[in-house]
Coordinates of C-alpha atoms in Angstrom, one line a residue:
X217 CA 26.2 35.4 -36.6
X218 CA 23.4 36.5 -34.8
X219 CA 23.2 35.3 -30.6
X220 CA 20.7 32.5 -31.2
X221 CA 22.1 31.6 -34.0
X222 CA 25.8 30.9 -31.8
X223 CA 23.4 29.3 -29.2
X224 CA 22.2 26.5 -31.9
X225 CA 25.5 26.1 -33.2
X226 CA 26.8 25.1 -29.7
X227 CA 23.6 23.0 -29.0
X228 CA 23.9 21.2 -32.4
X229 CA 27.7 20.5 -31.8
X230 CA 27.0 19.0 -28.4
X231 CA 24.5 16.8 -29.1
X232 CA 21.2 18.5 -27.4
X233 CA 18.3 17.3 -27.4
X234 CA 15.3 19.5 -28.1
X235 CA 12.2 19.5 -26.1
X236 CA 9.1 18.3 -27.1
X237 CA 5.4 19.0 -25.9
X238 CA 2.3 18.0 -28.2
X239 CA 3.4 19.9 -30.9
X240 CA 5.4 22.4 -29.4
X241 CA 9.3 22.3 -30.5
X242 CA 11.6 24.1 -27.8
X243 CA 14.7 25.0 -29.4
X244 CA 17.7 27.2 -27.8
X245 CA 16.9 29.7 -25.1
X246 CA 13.7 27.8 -25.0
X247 CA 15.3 25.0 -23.6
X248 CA 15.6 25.1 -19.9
X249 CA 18.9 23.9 -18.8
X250 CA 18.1 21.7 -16.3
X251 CA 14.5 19.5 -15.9
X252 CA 14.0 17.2 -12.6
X253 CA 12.3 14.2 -13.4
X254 CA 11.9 11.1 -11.1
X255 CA 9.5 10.4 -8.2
X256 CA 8.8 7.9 -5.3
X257 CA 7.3 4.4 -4.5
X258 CA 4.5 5.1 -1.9
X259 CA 4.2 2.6 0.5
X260 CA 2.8 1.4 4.2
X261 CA 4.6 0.0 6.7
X262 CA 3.0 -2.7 9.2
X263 CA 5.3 -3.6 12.5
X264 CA 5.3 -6.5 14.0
X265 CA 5.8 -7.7 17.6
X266 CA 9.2 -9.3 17.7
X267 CA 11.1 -6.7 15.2
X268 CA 9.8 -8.1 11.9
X269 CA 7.6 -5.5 9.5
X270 CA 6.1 -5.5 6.3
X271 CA 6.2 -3.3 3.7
X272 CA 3.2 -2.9 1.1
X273 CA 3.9 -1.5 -2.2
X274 CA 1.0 0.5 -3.3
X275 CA 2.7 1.8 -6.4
X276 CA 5.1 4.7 -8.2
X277 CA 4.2 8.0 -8.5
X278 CA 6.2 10.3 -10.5
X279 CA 6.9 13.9 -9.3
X280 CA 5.6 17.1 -11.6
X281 CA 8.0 18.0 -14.6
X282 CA 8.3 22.0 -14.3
X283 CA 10.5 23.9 -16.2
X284 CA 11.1 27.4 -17.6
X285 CA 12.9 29.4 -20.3
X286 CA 12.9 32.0 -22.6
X287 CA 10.7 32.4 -26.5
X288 CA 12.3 34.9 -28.5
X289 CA 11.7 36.0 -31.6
X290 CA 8.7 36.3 -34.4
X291 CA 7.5 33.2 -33.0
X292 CA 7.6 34.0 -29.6
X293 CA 3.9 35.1 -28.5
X294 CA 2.8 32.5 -30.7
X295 CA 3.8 29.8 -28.5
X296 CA 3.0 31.4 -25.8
X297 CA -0.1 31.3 -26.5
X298 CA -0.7 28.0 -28.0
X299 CA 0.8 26.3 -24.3
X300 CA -1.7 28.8 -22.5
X301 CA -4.9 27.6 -24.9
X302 CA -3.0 23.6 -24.5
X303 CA -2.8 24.3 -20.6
X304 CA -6.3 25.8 -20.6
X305 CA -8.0 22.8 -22.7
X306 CA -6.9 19.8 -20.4
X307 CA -6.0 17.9 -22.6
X308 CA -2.7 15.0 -22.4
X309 CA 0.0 15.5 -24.3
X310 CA 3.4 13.5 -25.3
X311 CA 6.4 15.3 -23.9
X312 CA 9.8 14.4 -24.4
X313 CA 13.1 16.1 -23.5
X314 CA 15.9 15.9 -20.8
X315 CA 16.2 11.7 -21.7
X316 CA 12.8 10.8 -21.0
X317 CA 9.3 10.4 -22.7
X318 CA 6.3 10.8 -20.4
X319 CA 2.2 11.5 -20.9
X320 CA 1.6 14.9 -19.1
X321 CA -1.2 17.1 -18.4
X322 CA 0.0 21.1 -18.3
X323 CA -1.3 22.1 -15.1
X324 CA 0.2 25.5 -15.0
X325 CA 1.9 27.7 -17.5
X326 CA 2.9 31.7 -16.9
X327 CA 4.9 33.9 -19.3
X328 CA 6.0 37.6 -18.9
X329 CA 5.3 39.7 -21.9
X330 CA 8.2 41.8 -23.2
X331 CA 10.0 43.9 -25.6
X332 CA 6.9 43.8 -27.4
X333 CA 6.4 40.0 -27.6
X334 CA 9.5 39.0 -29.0
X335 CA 11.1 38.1 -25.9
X336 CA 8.7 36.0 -23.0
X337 CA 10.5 34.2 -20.6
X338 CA 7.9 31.4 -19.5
X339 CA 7.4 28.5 -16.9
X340 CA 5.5 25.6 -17.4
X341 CA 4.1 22.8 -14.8
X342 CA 2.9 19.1 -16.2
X343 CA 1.3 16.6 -14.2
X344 CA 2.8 12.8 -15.4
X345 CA -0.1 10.6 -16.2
X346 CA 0.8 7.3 -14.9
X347 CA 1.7 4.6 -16.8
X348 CA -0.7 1.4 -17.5
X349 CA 0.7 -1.0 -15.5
X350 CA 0.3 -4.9 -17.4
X351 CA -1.2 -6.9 -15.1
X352 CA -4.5 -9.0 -14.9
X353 CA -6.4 -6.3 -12.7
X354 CA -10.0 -8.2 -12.2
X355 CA -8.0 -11.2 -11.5
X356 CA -5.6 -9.9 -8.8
X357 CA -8.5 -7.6 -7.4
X358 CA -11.0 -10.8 -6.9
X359 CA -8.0 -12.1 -5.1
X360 CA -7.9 -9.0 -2.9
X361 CA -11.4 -9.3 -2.3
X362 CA -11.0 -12.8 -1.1
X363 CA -7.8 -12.2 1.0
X364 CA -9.5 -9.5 2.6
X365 CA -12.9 -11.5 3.4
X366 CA -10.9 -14.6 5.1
X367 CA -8.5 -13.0 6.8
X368 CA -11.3 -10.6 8.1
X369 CA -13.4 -13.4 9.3
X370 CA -10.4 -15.0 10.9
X371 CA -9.5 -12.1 13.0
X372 CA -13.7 -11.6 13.7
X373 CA -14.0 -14.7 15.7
X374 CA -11.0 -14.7 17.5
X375 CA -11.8 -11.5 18.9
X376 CA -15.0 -12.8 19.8
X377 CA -13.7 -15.6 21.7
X378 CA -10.9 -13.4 23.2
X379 CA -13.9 -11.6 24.9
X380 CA -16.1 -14.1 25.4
X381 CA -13.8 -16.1 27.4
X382 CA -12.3 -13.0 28.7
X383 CA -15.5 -12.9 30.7
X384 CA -16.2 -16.5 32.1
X385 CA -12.6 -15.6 33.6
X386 CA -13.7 -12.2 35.1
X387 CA -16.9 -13.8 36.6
X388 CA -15.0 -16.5 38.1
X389 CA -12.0 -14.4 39.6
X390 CA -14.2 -12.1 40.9
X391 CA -15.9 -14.6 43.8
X392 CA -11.7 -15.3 45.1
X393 CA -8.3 -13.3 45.4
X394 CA -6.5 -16.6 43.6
X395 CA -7.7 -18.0 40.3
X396 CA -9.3 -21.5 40.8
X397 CA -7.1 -24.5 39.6
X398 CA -8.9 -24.9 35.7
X399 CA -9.3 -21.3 36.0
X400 CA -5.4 -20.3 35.5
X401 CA -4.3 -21.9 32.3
X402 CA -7.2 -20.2 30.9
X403 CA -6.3 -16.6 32.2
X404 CA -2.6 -17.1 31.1
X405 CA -4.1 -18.3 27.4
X406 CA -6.5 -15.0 27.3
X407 CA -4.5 -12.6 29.2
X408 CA -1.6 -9.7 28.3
X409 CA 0.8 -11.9 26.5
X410 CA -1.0 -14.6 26.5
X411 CA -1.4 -16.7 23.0
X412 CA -5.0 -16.1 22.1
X413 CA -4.3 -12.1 22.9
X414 CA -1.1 -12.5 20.7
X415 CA -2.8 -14.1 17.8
X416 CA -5.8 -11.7 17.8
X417 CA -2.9 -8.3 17.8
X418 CA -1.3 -11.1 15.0
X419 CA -4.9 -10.8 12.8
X420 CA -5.4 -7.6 13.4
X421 CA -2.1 -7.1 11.8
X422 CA -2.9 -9.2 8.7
X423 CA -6.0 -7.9 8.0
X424 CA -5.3 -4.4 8.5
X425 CA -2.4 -5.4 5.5
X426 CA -4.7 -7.2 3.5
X427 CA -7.0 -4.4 3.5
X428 CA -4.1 -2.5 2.2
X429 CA -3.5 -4.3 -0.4
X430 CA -4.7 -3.3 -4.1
X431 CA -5.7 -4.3 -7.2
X432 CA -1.9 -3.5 -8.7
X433 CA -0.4 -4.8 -5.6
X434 CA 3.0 -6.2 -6.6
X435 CA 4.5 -9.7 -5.8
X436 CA 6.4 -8.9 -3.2
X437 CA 2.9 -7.5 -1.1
X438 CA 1.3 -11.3 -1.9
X439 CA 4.5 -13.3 -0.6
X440 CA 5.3 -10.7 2.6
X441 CA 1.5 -11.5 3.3
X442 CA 1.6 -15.0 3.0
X443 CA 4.8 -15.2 5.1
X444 CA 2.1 -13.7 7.6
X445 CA -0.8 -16.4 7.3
X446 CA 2.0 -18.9 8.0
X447 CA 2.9 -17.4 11.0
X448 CA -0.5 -17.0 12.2
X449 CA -1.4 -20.8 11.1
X450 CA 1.2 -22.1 12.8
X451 CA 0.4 -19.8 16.5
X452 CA -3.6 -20.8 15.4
X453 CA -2.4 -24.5 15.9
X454 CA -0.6 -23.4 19.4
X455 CA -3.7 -22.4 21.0
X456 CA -5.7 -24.9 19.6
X457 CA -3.3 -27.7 20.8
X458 CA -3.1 -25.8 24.2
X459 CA -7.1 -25.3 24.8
X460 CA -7.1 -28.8 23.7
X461 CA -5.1 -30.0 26.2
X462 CA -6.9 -28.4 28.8
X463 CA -10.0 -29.9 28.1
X464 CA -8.3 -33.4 28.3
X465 CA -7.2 -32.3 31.9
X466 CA -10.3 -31.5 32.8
X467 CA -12.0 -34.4 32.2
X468 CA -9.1 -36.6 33.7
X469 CA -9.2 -34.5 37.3
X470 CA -13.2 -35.0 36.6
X471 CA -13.5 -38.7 37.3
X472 CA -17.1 -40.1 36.9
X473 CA -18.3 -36.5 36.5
X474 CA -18.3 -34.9 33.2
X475 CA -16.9 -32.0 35.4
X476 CA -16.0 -31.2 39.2
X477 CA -17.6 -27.9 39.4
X478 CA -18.3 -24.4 38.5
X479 CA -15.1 -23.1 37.5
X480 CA -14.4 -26.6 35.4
X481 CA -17.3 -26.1 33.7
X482 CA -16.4 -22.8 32.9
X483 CA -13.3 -23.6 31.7
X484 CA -14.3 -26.2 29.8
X485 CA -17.2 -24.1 28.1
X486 CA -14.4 -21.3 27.2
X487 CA -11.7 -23.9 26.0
X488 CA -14.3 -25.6 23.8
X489 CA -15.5 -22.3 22.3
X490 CA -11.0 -21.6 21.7
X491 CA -11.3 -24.9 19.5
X492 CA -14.2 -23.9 17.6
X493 CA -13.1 -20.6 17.2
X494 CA -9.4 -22.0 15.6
X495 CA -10.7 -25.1 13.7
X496 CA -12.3 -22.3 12.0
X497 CA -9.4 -20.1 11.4
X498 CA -7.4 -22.9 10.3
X499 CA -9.8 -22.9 7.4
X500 CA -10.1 -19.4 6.8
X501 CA -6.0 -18.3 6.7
X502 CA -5.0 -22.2 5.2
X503 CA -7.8 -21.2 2.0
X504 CA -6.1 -17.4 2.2
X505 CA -2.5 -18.4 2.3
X506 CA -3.6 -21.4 -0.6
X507 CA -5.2 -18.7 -2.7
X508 CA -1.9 -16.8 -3.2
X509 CA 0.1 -20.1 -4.0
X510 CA -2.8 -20.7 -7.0
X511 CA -2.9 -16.8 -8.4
X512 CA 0.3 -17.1 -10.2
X513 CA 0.5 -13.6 -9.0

């Protein structure tokens, strides 16, 4: 018995599996004797203050299938040369082989010419074309769209406001050493740490997320980003309630006036602007977080 012929016997009496590739047929020496197949799930990782982070799933990519071996035989240059015209063309092809079926492009193939064409040990490199993934895309990507736009908006006018009243307490500060009595709740609200600065580092969290969100985005990226929206409703409703309570103060050290004085007024002006600016974000992350609860996603 000829050496190939041994080979198949061997490969027939443990069960190999030939590979296939459009309609090539690898069969003994052909066959490489090992193939790496697999990949990895890219992702993006937001931290957040206090420890917590989120992970976004942006979807699984599978790694090149490259192999080699070796044609021998009548046949040999013939294959060669059809994977060179298959690799040239560009076309997609149906592989199987090694336990798994895949859609590949050949994006490389080389072969060494010997013993007058009979023997050509080759290597061949296929891209895997992904897999269509069943899921709703307009649908989920309208939801994107919208996620993106409210949670956008959100963080937009609380940055304003950070800045805006960032200011009236600059201006004021900067006539005394020592912040005026309606001055320092403010400055502890707006400054490092303070709740307004926290929930604007909060939204620009979210909506940096959101905007990494996409159309195939799995389950998992939805609920981790409506866990967010909760947590930024609920800290939304902190500074409201705080600004809000200010303003009551104000007007009760006021008397008969609707204020006593410059830096009241100021404060008052900055803290009305804070209840604005959350009344409105209550509306844009509440619709947002709602939206996910109603997408069945």
């Amino acid at each position: 018995m000829s050496f190939l012929g041994i080979v198949s016997s061997i490969e027939s009496a443990l069960g190999i599996q030939n590979f296939t590739l459009g309609s090539i047929v690898f069969q003994d020496t052909e066959v490489p004797s090992e193939l790496f197949w697999g990949g990895y799930q890219a992702t993006e990782i937001f931290r957040q203050v206090g420890g917590a982070k989120v992970i976004v799933l942006n979807g699984y990519y599978d790694q090149p299938l490259t192999w080699n071996g070796i044609f021998r035989g009548s046949l040999a240059l013939q294959k060669a040369r059809t994977l060179d015209a298959m690799a040239r063309s560009g076309n997609a092809y149906s592989f199987s082989g090694g336990g798994i079926t895949r859609k590949v492009v050949i994006t490389a193939f080389q072969a060494s010419y010997t013993n007058c064409g009979t023997v050509i040990p080759y290597k061949i490199f296929c891209e895997v074309i992904p897999q269509v993934v069943s899921v709703s895309t307009s649908t989920v990507s309208s939801l994107v769209g919208l996620l993106n736009s409210d949670i956008a908006s959100a963080f937009s006018t609380t940055t304003g406001i950070l800045a805006d009243t960032s200011s009236y307490v600059d201006y004021l500060t900067s006539f005394s050493s020592s912040y005026a009595g309606q001055i320092t709740p403010l400055a502890n609200l707006v400054g490092a740490g303070g709740e307004v600065s926290f929930l604007n580092s909060k939204l620009s969290g979210l909506s940096t997320q959101a905007g990494a969100l996409s159309s195939l985005s799995s389950n998992l990226d939805f609920s981790n980003l409506q866990s967010g929206l909760s947590s930024s409703i609920d800290l939304n409703s902190s500074v409201f309630n705080a600004s809000n309570t200010e303003i009551s103060s104000i007007a009760s050290n006021s008397g008969d006036n609707l204020v006593s004085g410059a830096s009241a007024l100021m404060a008052a002006t900055a803290h009305s602007g804070i209840l604005a600016t959350t009344s409105l974000n209550n509306s844009y992350l509440t619709r947002a977080s709602d939206n996910i609860s109603l997408s069945n996603t």
